[in-house]
CSV table of C-alpha atoms in Angstrom, one decimal:
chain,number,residue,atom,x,y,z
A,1,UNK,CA,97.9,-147.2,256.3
A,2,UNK,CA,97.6,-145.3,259.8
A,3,UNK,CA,94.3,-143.5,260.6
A,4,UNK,CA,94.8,-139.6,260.5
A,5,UNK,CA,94.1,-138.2,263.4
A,6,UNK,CA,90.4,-135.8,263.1
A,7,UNK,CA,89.8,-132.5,264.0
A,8,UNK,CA,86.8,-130.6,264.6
A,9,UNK,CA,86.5,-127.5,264.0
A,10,UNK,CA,83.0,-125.2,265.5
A,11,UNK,CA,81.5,-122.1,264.2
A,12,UNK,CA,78.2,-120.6,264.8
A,13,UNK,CA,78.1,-118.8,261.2
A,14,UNK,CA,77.1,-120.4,257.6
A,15,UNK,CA,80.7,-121.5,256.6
A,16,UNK,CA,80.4,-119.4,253.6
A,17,UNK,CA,82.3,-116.2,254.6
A,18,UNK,CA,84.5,-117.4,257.3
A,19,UNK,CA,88.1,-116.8,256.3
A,20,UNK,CA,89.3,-117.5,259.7
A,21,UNK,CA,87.9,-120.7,259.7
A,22,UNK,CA,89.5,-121.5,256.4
A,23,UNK,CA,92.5,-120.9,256.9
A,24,UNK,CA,92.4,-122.8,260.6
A,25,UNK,CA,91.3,-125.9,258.8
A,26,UNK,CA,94.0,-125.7,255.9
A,27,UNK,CA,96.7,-125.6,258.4
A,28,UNK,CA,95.7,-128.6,260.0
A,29,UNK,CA,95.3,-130.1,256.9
A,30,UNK,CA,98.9,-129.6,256.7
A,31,UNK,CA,99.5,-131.2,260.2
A,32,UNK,CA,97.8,-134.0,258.1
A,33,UNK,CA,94.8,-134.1,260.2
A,34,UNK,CA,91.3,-135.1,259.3
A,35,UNK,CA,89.7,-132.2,259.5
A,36,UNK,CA,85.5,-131.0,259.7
A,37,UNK,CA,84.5,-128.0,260.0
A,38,UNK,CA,80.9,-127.4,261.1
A,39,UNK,CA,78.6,-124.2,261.3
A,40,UNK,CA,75.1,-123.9,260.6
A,41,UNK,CA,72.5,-123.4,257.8
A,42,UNK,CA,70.3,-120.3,257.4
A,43,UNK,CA,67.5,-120.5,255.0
A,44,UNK,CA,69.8,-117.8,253.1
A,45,UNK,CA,72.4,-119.7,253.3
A,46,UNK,CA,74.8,-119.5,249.8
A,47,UNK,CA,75.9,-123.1,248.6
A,48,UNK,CA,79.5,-124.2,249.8
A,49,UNK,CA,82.3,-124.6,247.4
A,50,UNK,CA,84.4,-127.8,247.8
A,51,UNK,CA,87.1,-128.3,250.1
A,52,UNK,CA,89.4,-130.6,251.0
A,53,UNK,CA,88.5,-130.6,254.1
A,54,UNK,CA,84.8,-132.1,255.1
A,55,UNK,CA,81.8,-129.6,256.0
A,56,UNK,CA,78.9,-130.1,258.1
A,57,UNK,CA,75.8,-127.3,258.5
A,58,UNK,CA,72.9,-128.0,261.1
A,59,UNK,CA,69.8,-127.4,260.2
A,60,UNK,CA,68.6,-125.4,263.7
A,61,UNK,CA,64.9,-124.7,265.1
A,62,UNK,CA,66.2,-121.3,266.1
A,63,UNK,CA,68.5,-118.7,263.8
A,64,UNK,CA,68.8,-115.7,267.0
A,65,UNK,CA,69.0,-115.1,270.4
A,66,UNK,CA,69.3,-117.6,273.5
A,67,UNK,CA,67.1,-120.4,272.3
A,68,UNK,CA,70.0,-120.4,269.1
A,69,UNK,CA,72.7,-120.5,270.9
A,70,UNK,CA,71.1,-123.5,273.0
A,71,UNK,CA,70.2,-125.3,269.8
A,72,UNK,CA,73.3,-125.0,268.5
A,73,UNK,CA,75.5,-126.3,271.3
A,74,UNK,CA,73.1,-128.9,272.0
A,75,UNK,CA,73.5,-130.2,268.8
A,76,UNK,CA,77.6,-129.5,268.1
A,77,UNK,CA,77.6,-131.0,271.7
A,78,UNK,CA,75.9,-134.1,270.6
A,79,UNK,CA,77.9,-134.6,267.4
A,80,UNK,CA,81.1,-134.4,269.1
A,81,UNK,CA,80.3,-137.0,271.5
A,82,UNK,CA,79.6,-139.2,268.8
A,83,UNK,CA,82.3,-138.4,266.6
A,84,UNK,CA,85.8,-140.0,267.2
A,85,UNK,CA,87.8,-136.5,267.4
A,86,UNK,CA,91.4,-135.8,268.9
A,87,UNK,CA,90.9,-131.9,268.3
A,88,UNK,CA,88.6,-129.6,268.7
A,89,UNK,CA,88.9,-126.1,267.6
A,90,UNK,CA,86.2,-123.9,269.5
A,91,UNK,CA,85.6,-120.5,267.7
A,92,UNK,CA,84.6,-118.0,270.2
A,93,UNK,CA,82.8,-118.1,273.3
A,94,UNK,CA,79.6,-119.4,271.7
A,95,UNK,CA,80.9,-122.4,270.4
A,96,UNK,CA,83.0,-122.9,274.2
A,97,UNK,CA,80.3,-124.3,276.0
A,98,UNK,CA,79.6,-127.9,274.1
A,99,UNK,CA,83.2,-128.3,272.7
A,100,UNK,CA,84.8,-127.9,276.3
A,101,UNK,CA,82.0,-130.3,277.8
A,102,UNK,CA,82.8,-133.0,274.9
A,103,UNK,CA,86.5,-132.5,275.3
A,104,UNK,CA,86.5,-133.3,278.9
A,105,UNK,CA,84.1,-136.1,278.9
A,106,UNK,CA,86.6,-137.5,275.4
A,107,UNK,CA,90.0,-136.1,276.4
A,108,UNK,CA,90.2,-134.5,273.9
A,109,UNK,CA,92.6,-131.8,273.3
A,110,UNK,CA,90.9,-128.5,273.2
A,111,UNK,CA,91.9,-125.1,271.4
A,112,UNK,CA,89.9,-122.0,272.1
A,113,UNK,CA,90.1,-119.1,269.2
A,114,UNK,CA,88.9,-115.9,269.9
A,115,UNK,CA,88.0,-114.3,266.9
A,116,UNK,CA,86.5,-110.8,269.1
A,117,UNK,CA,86.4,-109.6,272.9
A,118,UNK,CA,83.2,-111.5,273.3
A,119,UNK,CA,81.6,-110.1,276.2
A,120,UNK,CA,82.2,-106.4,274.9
A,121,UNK,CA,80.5,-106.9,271.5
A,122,UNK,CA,78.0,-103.5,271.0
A,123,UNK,CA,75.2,-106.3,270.7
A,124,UNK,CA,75.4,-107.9,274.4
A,125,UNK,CA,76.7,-103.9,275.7
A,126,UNK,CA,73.1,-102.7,275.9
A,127,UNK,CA,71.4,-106.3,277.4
A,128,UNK,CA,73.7,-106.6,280.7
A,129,UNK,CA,71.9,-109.9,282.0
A,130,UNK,CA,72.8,-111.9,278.8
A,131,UNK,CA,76.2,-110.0,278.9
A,132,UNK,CA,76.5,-111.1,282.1
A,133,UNK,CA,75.5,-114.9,281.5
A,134,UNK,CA,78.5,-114.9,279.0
A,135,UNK,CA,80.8,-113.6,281.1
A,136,UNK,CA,79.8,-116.5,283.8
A,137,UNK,CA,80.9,-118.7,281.0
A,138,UNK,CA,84.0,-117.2,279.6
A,139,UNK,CA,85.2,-116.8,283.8
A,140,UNK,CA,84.3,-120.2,284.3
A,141,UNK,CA,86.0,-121.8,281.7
A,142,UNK,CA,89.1,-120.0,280.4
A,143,UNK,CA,91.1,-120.6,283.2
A,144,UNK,CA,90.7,-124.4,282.8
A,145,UNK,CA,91.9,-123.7,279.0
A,146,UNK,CA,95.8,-124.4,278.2
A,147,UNK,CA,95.6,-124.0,274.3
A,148,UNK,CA,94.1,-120.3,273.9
A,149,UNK,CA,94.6,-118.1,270.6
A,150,UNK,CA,93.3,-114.6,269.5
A,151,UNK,CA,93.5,-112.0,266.8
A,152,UNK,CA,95.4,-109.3,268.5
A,153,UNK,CA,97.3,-107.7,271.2
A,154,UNK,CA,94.6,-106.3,273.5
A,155,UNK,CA,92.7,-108.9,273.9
A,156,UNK,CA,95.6,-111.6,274.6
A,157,UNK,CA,96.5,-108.9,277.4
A,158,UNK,CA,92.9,-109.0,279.0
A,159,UNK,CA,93.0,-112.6,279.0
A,160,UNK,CA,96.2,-113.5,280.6
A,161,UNK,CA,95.7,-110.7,283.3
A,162,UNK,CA,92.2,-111.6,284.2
A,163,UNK,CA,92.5,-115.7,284.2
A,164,UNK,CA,96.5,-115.5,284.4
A,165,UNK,CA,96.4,-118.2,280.7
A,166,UNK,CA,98.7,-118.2,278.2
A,167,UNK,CA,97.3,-116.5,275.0
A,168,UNK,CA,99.0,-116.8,271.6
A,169,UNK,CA,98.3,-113.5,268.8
A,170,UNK,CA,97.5,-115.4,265.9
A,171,UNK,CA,96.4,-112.7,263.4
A,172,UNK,CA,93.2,-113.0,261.0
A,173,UNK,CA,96.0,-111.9,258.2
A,174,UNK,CA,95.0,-113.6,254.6
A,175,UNK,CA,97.5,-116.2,252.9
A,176,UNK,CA,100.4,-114.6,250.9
A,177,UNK,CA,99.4,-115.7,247.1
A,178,UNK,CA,100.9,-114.8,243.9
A,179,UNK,CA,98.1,-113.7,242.1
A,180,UNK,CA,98.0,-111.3,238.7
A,181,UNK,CA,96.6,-108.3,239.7
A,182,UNK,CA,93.2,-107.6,237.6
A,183,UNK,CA,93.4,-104.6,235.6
A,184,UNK,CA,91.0,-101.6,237.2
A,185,UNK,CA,88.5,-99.8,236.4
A,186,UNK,CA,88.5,-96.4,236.0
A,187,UNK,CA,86.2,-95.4,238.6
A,188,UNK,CA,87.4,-94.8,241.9
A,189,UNK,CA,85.7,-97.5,244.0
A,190,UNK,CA,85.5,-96.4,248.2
A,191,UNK,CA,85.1,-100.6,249.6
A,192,UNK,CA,83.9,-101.6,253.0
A,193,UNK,CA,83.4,-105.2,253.3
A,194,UNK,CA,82.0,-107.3,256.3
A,195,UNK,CA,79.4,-107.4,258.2
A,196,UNK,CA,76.5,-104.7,258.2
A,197,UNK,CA,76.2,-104.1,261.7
A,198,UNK,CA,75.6,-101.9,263.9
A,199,UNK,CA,78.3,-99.8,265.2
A,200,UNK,CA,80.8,-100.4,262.0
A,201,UNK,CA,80.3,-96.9,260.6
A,202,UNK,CA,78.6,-97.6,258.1
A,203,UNK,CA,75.5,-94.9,258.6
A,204,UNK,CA,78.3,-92.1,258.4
A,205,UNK,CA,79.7,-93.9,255.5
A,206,UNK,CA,76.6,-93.6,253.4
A,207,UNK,CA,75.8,-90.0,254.7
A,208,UNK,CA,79.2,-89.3,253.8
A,209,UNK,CA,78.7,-90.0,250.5
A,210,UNK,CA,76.6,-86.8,249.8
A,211,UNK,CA,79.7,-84.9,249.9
A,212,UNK,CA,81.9,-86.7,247.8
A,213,UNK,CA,82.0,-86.5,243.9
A,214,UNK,CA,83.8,-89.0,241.3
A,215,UNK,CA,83.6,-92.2,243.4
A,216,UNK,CA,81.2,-94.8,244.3
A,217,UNK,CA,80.9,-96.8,247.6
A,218,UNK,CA,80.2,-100.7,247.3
A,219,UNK,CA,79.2,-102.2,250.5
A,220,UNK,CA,80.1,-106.0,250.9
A,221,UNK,CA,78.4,-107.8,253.2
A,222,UNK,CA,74.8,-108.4,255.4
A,223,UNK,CA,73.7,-108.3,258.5
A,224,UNK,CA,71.2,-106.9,261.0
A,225,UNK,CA,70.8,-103.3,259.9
A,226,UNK,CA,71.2,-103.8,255.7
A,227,UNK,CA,67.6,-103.4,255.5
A,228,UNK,CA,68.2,-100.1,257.9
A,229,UNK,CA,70.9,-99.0,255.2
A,230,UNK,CA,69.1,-99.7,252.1
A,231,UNK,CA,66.4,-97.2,253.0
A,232,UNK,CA,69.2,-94.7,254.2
A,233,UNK,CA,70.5,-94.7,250.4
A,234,UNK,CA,67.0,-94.6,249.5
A,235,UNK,CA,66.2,-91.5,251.2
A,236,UNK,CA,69.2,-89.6,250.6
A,237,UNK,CA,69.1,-90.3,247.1
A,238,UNK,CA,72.4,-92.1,246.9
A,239,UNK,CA,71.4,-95.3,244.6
A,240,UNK,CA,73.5,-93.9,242.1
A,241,UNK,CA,76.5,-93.5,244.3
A,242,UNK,CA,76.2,-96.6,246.7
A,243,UNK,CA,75.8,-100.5,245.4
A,244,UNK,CA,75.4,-103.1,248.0
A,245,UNK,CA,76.5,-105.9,246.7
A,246,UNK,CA,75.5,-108.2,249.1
A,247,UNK,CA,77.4,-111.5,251.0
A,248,UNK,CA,80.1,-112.8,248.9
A,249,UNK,CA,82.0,-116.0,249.4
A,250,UNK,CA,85.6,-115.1,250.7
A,251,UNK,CA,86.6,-117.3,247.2
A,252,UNK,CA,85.3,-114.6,245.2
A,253,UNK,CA,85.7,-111.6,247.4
A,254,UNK,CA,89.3,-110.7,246.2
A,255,UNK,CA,88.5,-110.1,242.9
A,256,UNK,CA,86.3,-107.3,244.0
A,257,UNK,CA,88.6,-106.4,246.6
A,258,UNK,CA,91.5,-105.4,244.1
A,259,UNK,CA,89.5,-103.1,242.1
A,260,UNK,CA,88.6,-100.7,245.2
A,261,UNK,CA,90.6,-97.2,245.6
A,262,UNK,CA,90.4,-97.2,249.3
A,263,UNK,CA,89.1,-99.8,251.9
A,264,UNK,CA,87.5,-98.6,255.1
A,265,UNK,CA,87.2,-99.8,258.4
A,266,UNK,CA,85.5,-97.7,260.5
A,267,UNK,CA,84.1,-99.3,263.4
A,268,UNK,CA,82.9,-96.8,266.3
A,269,UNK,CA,84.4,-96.8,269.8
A,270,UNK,CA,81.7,-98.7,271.5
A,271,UNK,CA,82.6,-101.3,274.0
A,272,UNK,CA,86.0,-102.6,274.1
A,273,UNK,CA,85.6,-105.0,271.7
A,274,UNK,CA,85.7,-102.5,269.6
A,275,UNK,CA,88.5,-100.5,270.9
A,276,UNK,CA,90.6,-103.6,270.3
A,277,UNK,CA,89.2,-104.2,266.7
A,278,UNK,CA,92.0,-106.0,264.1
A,279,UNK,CA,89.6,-106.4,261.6
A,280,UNK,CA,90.6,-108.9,258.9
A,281,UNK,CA,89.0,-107.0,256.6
A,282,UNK,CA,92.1,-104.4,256.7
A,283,UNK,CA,94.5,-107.3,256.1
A,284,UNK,CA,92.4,-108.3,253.2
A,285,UNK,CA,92.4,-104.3,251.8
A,286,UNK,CA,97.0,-104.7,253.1
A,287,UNK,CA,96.6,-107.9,250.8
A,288,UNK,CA,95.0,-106.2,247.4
A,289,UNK,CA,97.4,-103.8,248.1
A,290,UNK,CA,94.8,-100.9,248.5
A,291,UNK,CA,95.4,-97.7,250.9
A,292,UNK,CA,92.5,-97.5,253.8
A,293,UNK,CA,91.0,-94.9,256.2
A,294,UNK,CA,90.5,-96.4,259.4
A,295,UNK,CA,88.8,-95.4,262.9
A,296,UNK,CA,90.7,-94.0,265.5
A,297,UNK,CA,91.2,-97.3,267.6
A,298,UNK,CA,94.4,-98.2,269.2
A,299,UNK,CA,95.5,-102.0,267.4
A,300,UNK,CA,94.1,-100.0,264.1
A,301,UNK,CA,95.6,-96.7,264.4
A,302,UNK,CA,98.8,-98.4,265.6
A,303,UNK,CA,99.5,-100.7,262.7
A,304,UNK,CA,98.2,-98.1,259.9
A,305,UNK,CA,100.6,-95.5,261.0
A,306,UNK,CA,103.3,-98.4,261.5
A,307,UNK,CA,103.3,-99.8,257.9
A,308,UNK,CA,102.3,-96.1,256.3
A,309,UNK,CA,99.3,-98.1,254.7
A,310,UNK,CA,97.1,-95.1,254.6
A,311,UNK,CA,95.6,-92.3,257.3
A,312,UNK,CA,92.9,-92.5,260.3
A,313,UNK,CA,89.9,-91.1,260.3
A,314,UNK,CA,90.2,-87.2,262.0
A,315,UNK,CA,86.0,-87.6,262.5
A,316,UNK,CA,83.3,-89.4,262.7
A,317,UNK,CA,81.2,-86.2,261.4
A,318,UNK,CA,79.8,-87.7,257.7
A,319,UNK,CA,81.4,-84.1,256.1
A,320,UNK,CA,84.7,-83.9,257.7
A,321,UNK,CA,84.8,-87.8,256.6
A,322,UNK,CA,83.8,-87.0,253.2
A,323,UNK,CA,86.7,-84.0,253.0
A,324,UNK,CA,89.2,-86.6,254.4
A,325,UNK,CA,88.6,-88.9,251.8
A,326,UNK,CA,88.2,-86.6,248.5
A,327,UNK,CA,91.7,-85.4,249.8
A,328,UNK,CA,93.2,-89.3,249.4
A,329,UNK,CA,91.3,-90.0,246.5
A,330,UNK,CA,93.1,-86.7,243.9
A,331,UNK,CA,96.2,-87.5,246.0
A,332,UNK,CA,97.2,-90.3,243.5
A,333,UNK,CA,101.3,-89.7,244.2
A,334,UNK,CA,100.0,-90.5,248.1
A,335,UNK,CA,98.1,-93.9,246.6
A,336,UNK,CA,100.9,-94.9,245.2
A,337,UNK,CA,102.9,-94.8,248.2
A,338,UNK,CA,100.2,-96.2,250.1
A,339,UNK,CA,100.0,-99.2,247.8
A,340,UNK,CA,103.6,-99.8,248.0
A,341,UNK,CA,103.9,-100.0,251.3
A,342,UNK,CA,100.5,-102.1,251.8
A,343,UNK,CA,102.8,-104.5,248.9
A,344,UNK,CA,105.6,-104.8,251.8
A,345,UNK,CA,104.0,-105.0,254.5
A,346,UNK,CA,101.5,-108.5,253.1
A,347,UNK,CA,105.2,-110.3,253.4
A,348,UNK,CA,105.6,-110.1,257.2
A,349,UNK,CA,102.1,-110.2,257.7
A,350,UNK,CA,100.5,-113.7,256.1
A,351,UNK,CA,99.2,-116.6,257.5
A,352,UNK,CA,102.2,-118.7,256.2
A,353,UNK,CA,104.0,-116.8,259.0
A,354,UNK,CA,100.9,-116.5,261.6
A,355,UNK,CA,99.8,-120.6,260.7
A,356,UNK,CA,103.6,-121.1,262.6
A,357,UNK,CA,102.7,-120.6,266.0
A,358,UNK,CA,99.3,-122.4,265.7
A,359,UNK,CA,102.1,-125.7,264.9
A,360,UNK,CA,104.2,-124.6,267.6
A,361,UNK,CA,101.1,-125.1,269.9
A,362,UNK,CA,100.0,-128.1,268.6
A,363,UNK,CA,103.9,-129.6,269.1
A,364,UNK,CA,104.4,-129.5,265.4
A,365,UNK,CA,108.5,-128.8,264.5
A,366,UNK,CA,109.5,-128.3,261.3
């Protein structure tokens, strides 16, 4: 029997909602590589369901800022170098540092996935020295990278132009299953899932909420300001109106996905990041075949409008939101068009179809 050949694959998050990731290692599974994905653990941190593929958490000394990110590499570093990889798949630039050192000093081939525009996230906009201690990285490196993926347009085209690299558009687009649609309830259900950050919307969101009647809002997810929006529901008397529901493994996060009315995606134009923003959150809402409302950002606006999956968002202003979206929600002739269209769209855009160019990279024919 021949060995397989191993991959690694690096993420600085818990494993337990990372779709991306997922998905990455299930395709090399199919290249029939051994394949270990490795994160870390939070004290938080939600058990891992079983894979076929092998997972590894560290157990860190730091969980934020730059003595993290040290820890972490350190140790991914460190691992690598003892672990008898061909493959390593860095997500994002925080995992670049110890996976490119380790693949040069093993020769081993190296893939970088951006999941986001790094440099431009709305956390590192306001701090420019660590902004600019990332970008030292990302200019340093990139050009010496040959296997580079991303999520969307925009950022391929900042890449290639600034470090002259090929850059594949692999798109964070869900896996294109047959699955019996759960029967809904009869409450209209307003979803945004992912992180609770800042900058997503999700303050307007919950002001919003005021103004509309005969709907709820369930907010999937955690993150830095979910303490922040807790007491915003809390003093605008909203508990009856909102639910946060919390983190959800992306296993179960379907289930709760089909039942919603309208998905939202709402992030705010702050930093370019953002401005590029393919969330895979809207592929998940194209996938359960839901209509959305999302922000006025180009890749967004663009691919809404192009698929006739639902409208963008005429204001940010919580009141002209909340009229936008009690006009979709007694619209139900409009729904249905939406959700047809979101049903036609999920077959051109799946990650059967995506996971292709990832093989054509990796010189995989079929």
């Amino acid at each position: 029997m021949t060995n397989r050949p191993k991959a690694i694959v690096a993420v600085t998050n818990d494993l337990t909602t990372d779709q991306r990731a997922h998905k990455i290692c299930t395709t090399l599974l199919s290249l029939n590589y051994n394949v270990v994905l490795v994160g870390r653990l939070k004290k938080d941190s939600l058990p891992l369901q079983t894979q076929a593929y092998a997972t590894k958490r560290f157990k860190l000394w730091f969980n934020k800022g730059a003595f993290f990110y040290a820890n972490y590499n350190i140790r991914l570093f460190f691992f690598l170098l003892f672990s008898k990889q061909s493959l390593i798949w860095s997500n994002d630039l925080d995992t670049l540092p110890a996976c490119f050192l380790a693949s040069k000093m093993k020769s081993n081939t190296l893939v970088f996935d951006s999941h986001e525009y790094f440099t431009e996230v709305p956390e590192l906009i306001p701090r420019p020295k660590i902004q600019a201690f990332w970008k030292k990285i990302e200019h340093f490196i990139l050009p010496q990278l040959t296997k580079v993926i991303t999520v969307c347009n925009g950022i391929a085209e900042i890449y290639r132009k600034e470090y002259n690299i090929d850059v594949k558009v692999v798109r964070n687009v869900p896996f294109l299953k047959a699955s019996s649609p759960l029967s809904k309830k009869s409450e209209k259900i307003i979803l945004y899932q992912g992180a609770i950050n800042v900058n997503r919307g999700i303050e307007t969101m919950v002001k919003a909420m005021q103004y509309i009647d005969g709907a709820t809002l369930q907010l999937i997810g955690k993150g830095d300001i979910s303490a922040s929006i807790q007491e915003l529901i809390e003093q605008l008397d909203l508990k009856d109106k909102i639910i946060m529901l919390g983190e959800i493994p992306y296993q179960e996060l379907k289930n709760y996905t089909q039942q919603a009315t309208i998905g939202l995606s709402l992030e705010e134009n702050v930093g370019l990041n953002y401005q590029l923003a393919l969330p895979n959150k809207l592929f998940d809402y194209i996938h359960a075949e839901i209509p959305v409302l999302v922000a006025d950002l180009p890749e967004m606006n663009a691919l809404v409008k192009q698929y006739q999956l639902g409208e963008v968002a005429q204001s940010t202003d919580p009141k002209v939101l909340a009229n936008q979206l009690n006009e979709m929600l007694k619209n139900e002739p409009q729904l249905n068009s939406w959700k047809a269209n979101a049903a036609k769209a999920k077959q051109e855009l799946n990650w059967e179809k995506e996971s292709e160019i990832i093989k054509e990279m990796l010189n995989f024919k079929f």
